[in-house]
Tab-separated table of C-alpha atoms in Angstrom:
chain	number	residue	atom	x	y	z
K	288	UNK	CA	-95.598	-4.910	29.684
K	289	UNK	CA	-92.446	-6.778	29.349
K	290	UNK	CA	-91.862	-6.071	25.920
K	291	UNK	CA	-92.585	-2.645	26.664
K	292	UNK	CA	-90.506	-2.473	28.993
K	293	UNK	CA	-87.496	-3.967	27.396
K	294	UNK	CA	-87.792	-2.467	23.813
K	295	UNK	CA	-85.846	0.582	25.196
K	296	UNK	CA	-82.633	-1.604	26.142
K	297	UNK	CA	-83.121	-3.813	22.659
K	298	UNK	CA	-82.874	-0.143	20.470
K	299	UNK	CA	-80.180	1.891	22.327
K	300	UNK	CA	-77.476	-0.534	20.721
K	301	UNK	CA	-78.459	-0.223	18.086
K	302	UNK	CA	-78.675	3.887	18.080
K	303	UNK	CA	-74.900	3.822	18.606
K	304	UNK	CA	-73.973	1.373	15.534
K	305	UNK	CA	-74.146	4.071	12.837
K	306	UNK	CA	-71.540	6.679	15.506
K	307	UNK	CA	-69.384	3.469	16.119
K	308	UNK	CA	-68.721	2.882	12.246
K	309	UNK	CA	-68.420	6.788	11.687
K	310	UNK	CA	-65.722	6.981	14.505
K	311	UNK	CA	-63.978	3.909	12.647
K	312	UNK	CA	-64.304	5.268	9.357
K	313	UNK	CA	-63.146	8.935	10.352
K	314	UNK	CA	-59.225	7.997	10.726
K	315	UNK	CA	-59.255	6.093	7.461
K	316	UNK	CA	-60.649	8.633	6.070
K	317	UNK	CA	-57.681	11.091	7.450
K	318	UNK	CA	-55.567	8.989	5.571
K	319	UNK	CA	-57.055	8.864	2.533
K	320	UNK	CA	-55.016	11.781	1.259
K	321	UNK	CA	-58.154	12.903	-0.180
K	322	UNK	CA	-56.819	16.665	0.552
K	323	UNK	CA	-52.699	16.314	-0.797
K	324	UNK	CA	-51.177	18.978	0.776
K	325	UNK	CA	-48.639	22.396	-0.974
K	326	UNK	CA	-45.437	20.999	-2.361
K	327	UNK	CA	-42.584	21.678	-0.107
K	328	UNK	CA	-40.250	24.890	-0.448
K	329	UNK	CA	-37.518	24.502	-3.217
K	330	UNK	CA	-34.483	23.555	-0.524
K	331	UNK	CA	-36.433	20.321	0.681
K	332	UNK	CA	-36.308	18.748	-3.639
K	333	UNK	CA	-32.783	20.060	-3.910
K	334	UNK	CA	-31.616	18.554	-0.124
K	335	UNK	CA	-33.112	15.419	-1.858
K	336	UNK	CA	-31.469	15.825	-5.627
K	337	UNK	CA	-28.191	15.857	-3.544
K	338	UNK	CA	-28.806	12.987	-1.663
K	339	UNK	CA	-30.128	10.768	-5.097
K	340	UNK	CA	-26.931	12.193	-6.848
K	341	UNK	CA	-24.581	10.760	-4.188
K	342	UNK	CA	-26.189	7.308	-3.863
K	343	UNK	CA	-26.211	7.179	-7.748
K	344	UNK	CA	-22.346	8.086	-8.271
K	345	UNK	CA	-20.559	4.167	-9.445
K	346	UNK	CA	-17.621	2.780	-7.113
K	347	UNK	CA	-15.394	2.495	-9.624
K	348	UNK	CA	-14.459	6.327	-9.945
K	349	UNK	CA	-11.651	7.047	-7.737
K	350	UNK	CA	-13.105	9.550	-5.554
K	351	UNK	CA	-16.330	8.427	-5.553
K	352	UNK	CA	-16.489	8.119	-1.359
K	353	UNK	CA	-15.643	11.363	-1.030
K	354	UNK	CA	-18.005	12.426	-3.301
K	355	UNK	CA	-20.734	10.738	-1.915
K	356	UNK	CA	-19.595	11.861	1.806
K	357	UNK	CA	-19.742	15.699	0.463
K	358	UNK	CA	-23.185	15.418	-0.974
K	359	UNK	CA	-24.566	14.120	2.208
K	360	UNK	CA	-23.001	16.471	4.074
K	361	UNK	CA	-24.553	18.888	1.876
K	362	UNK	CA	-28.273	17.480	1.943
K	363	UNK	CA	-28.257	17.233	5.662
K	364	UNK	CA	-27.532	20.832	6.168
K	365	UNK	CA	-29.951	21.558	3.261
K	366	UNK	CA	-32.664	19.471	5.641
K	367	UNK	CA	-31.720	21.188	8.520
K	368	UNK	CA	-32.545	24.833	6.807
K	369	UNK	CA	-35.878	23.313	5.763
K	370	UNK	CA	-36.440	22.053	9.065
K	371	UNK	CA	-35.348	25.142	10.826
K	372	UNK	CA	-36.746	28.087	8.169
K	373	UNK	CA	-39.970	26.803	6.357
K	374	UNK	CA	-40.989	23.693	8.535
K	375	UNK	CA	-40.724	24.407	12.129
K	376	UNK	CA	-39.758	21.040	13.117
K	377	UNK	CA	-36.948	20.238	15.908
K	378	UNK	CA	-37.039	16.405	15.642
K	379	UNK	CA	-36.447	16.665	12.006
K	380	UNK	CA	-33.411	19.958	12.680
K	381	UNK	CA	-32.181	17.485	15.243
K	382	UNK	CA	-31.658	14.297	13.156
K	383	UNK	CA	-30.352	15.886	10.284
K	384	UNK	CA	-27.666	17.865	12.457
K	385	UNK	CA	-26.664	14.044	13.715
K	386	UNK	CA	-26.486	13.074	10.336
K	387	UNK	CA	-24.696	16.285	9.718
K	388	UNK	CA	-21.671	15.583	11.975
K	389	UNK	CA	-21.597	11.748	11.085
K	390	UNK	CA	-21.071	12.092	6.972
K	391	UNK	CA	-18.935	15.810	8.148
K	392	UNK	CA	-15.849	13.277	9.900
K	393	UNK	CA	-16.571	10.833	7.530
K	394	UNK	CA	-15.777	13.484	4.808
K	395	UNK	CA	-12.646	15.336	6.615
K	396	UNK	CA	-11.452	11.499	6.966
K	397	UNK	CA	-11.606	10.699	3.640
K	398	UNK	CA	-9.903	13.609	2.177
K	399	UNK	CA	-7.338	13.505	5.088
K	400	UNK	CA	-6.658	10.149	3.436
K	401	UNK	CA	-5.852	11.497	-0.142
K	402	UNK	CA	-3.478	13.964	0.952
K	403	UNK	CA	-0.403	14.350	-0.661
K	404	UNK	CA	2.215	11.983	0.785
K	405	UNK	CA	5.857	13.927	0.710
K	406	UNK	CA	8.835	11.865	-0.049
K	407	UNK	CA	12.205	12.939	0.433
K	408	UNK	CA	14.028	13.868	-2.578
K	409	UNK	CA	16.738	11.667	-1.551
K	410	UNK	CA	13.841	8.821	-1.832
K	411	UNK	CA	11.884	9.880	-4.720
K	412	UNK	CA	13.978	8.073	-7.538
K	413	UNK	CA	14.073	4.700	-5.090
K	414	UNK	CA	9.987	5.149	-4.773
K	415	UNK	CA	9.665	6.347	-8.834
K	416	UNK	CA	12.004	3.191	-9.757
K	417	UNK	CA	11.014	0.366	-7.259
K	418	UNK	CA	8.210	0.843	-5.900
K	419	UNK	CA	5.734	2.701	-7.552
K	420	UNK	CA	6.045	0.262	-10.808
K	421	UNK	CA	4.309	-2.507	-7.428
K	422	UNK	CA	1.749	-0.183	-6.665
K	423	UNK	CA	3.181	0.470	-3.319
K	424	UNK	CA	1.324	3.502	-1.990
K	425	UNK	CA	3.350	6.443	-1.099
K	426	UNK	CA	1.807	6.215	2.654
K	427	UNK	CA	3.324	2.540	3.247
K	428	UNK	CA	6.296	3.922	1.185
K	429	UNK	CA	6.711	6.537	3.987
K	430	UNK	CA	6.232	4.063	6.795
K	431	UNK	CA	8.813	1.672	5.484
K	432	UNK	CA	11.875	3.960	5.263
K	433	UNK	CA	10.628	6.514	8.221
K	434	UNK	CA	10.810	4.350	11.349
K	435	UNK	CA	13.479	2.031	11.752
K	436	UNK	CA	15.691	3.133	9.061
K	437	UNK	CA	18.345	5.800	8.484
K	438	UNK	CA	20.754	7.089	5.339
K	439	UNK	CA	24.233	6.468	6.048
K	440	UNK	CA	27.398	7.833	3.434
K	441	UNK	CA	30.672	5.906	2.384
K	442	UNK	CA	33.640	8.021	0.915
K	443	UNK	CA	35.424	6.729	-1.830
K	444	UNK	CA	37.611	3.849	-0.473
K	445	UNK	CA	35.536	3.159	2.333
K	446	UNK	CA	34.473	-0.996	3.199
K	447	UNK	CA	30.654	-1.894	3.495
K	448	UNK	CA	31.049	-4.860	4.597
K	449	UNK	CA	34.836	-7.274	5.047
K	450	UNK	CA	35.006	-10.608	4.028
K	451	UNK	CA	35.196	-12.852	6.675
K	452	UNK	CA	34.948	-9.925	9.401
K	453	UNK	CA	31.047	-8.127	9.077
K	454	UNK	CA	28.634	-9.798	10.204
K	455	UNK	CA	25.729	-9.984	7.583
K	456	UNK	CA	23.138	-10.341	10.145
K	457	UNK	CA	22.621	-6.378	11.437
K	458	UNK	CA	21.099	-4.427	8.384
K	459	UNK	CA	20.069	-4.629	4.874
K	460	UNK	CA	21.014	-1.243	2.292
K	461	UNK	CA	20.209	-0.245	-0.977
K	462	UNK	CA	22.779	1.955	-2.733
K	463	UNK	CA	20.803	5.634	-3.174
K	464	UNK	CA	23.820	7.195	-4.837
K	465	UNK	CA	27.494	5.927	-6.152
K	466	UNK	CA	29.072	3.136	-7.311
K	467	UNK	CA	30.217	0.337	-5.178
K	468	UNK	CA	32.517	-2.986	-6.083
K	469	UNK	CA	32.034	-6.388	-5.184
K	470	UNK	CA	35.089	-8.902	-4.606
K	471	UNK	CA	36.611	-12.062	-3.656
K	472	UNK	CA	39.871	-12.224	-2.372
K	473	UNK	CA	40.963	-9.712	-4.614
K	474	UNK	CA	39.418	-10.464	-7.622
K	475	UNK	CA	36.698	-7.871	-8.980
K	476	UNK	CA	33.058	-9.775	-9.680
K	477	UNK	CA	30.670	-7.267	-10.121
K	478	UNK	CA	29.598	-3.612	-9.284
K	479	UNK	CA	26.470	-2.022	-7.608
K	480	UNK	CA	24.602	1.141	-9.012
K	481	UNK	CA	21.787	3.273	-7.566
K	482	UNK	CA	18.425	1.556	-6.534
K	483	UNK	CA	19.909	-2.234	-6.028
K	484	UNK	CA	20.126	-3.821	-3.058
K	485	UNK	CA	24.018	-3.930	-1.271
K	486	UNK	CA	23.663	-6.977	0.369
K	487	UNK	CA	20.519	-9.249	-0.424
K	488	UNK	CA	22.205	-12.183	-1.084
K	489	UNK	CA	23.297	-12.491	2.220
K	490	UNK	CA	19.993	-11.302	3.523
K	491	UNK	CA	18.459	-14.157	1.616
K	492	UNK	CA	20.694	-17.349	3.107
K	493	UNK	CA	20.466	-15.503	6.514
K	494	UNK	CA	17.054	-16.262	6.437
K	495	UNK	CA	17.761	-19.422	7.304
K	496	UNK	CA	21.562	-19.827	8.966
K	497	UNK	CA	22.324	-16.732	11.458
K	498	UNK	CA	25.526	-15.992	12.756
K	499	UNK	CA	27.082	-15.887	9.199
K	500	UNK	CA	29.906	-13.657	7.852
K	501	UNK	CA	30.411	-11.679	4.920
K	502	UNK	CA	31.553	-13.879	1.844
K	503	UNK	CA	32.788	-10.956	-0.163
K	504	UNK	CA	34.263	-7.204	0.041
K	505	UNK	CA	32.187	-4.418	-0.743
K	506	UNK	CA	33.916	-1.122	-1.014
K	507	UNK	CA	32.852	2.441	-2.151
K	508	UNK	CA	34.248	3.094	-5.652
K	509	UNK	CA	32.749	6.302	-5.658
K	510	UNK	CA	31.202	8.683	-2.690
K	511	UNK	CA	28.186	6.398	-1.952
K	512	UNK	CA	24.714	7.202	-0.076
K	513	UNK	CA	22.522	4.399	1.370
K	514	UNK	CA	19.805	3.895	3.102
K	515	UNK	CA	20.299	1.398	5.803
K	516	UNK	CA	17.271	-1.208	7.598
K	517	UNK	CA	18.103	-2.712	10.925
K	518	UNK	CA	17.212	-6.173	10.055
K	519	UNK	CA	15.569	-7.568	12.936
K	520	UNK	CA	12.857	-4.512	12.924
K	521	UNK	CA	12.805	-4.860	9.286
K	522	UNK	CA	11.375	-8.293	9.706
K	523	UNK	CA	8.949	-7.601	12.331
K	524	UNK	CA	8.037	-5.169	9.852
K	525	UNK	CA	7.453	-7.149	6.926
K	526	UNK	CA	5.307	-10.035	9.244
K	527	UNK	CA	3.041	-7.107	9.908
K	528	UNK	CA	2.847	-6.053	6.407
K	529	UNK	CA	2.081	-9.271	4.120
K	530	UNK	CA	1.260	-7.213	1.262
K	531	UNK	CA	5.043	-5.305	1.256
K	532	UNK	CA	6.269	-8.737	2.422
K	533	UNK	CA	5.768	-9.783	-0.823
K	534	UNK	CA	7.257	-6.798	-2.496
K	535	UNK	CA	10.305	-7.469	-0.678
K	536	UNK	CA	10.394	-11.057	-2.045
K	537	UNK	CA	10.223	-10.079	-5.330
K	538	UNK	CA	12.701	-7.522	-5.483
K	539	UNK	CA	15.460	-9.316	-3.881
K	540	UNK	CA	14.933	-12.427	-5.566
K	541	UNK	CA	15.142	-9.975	-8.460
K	542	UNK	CA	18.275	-8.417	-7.628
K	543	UNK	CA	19.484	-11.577	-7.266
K	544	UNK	CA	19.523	-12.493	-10.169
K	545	UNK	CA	20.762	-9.142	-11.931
K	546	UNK	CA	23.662	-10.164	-9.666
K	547	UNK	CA	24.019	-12.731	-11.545
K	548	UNK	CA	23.934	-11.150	-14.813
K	549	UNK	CA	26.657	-9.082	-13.353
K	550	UNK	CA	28.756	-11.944	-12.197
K	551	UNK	CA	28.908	-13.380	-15.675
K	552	UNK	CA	28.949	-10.077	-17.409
K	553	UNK	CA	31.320	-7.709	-15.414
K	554	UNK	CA	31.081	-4.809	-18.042
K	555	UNK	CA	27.001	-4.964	-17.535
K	556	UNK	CA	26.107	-0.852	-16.669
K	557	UNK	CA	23.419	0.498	-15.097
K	558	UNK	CA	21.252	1.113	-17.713
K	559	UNK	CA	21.891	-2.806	-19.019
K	560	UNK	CA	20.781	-3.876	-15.594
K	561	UNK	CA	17.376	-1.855	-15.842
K	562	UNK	CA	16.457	-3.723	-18.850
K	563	UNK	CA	16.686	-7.302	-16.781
K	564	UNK	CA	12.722	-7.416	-15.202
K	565	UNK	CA	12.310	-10.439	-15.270
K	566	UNK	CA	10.862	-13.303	-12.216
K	567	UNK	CA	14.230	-15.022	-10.461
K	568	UNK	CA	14.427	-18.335	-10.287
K	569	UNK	CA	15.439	-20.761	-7.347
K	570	UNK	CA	18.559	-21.855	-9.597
K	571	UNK	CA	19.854	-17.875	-10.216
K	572	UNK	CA	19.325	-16.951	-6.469
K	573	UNK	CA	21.359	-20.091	-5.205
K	574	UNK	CA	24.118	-19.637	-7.920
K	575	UNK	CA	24.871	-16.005	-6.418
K	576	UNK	CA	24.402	-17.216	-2.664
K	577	UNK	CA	26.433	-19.811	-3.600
K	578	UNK	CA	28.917	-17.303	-4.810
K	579	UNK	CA	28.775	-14.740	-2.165
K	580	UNK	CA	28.136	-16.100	1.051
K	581	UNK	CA	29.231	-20.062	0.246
K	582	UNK	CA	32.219	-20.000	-1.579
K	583	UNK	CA	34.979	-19.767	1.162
K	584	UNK	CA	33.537	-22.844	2.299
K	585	UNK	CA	33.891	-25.049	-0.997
K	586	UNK	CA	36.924	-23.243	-2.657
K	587	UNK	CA	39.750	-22.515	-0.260
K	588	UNK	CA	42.332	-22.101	-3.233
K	589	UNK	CA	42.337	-19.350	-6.411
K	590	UNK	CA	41.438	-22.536	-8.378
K	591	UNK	CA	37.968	-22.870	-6.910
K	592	UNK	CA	36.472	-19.261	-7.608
K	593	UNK	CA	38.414	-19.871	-11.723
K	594	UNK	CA	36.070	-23.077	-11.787
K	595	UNK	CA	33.126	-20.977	-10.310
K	596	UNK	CA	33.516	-18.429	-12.374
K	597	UNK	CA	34.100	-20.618	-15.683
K	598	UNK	CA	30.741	-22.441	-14.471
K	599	UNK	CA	28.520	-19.762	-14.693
K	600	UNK	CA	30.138	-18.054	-17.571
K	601	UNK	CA	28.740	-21.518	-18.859
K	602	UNK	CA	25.533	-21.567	-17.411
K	603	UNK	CA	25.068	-18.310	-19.242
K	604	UNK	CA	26.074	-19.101	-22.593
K	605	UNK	CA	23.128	-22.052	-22.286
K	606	UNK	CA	20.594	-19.198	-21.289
K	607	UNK	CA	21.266	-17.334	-24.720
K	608	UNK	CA	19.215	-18.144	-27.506
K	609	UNK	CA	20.188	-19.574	-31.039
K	610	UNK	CA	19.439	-16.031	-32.816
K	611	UNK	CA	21.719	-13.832	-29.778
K	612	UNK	CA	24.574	-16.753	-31.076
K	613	UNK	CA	24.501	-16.040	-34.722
K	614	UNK	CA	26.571	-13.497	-35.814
């Protein structure tokens, strides 16, 4: 009678193994994908053509971020018709209209970005002529001569700077349009023309001795327009700014040395001094400091600036080669 009795309780476990591995088998069998279901409407492949497209597009097109930006913008709104029209499904309209708005500012940014940056006209040659050639961008072109800097005029006759009155420690210029003339107690040593610097000489040794005076006379040989940096918040400037820091190194060590060029070749023009693109040296930048901010101190007689003058009318004859010698 006991095995009668517990034969009942022995089977019933057993009645409820084949359910158990049917109720274990029935989910994997959901996911089988035995049953694929219709292929989505048309605007679900082309929302996710867009999308490939944009991801595919290479970095080194110019525009490609913008690009890229627009044909998200356009897949998530393509996503959220699908969603809304032939799916029915709010979580799905919902993340697509966040992803909607995200690549939408993204895009507006971007193209913000690549607007046209307006120069004056009174700036465009400086930019076209200077700048540009450095791959200075128009927008840090813009920032440079819009804050802290203002164009100024001289009328024919008119003094830049005084020798041993101006102080060379307030501003830096370059000449926009004119002529001006450069000299030492009355003797002519060289001219300035459009796009050069007025006074980087001076800006250069003030770099390291402030307090300094003008060296030289500079005075308007022709009605002269110039646009005019207040030093100090030029320098902050340029600390901020390491990239146009080193712009500014370059082209006044440059101008520099077409100083120079001037210096020992008075009758040097404009268009001469355009050709002259070429790295200054430590030597060229000192020679011209040396003439225009040092000279007072080591020559107090007409005989010292003859000597200087004879020196580097040497100095220059050296730098020519044998073939520019022959006649």
């Amino acid at each position: 009678m006991n095995t009668t009795a517990m034969s009942p309780l022995a089977v019933t476990p057993l009645g409820f193994g084949p359910d158990l591995k049917n109720a274990t088998l029935d989910p994997l069998n959901e996911t089988a994908c035995e049953n694929w279901k219709e292929i989505h409407h048309l605007v679900f492949h082309v929302a996710n053509i867009c999308f490939a497209v944009g991801l595919v597009i290479p970095t080194t097109l110019n525009l490609h971020m913008i690009l890229l930006r627009g044909l998200l913008t356009i897949g998530c709104a393509l996503f959220i018709i699908w969603a809304t029209l032939y799916r029915c499904a709010l979580d799905i309209m919902i993340w697509n209209f966040v992803f909607l708005v995200v690549n939408l500012l993204h895009f507006i940014y971007l193209v913000y970005k690549r607007r046209p940056i307006k120069i004056e006209k009174e700036l465009s040659s400086l930019y076209k002529r200077m700048f540009e050639p450095l791959h200075v961008p128009p927008e840090l072109f813009q920032r440079l001569t819009g804050q802290f800097c203002n164009i100024q005029t001289l009328k024919t006759g008119q003094a830049y700077a005084a020798e041993d009155k101006t102080s060379v420690d307030e501003r830096l210029s370059i000449l926009l349009k004119g002529k001006m003339k450069v000299s030492y107690r009355g003797h002519f040593l060289h001219n300035i023309y459009p796009c050069a610097f007025i006074d980087s000489p001076e800006f250069r040794s003030t770099q390291m001795n402030r307090g300094e005076k003008f060296q030289v006379t500079i005075i308007a040989d022709d009605n002269c327009k110039f646009l005019c940096w207040s030093r100090e918040r030029l320098t902050y400037f340029l600390e901020s700014e390491p990239f146009l820091y080193e712009i500014f190194k370059y082209l006044i060590g440059k101008d520099i040395t077409n100083k120079l060029y001037s210096l020992n070749d008075p009758t040097l023009n404009d268009k001469a001094s355009k050709k002259i693109d070429r790295q200054p040296s430590l030597c060229s930048q000192l020679s011209v400091m040396q003439m225009r901010n040092s000279m007072a101190s080591t020559s107090d007689s007409e005989d010292g600036l003859q000597m200087f003058l004879r020196g580097t009318s040497s100095a220059s004859s050296l730098l020519t080669g044998p073939a520019e010698r022959l006649p």
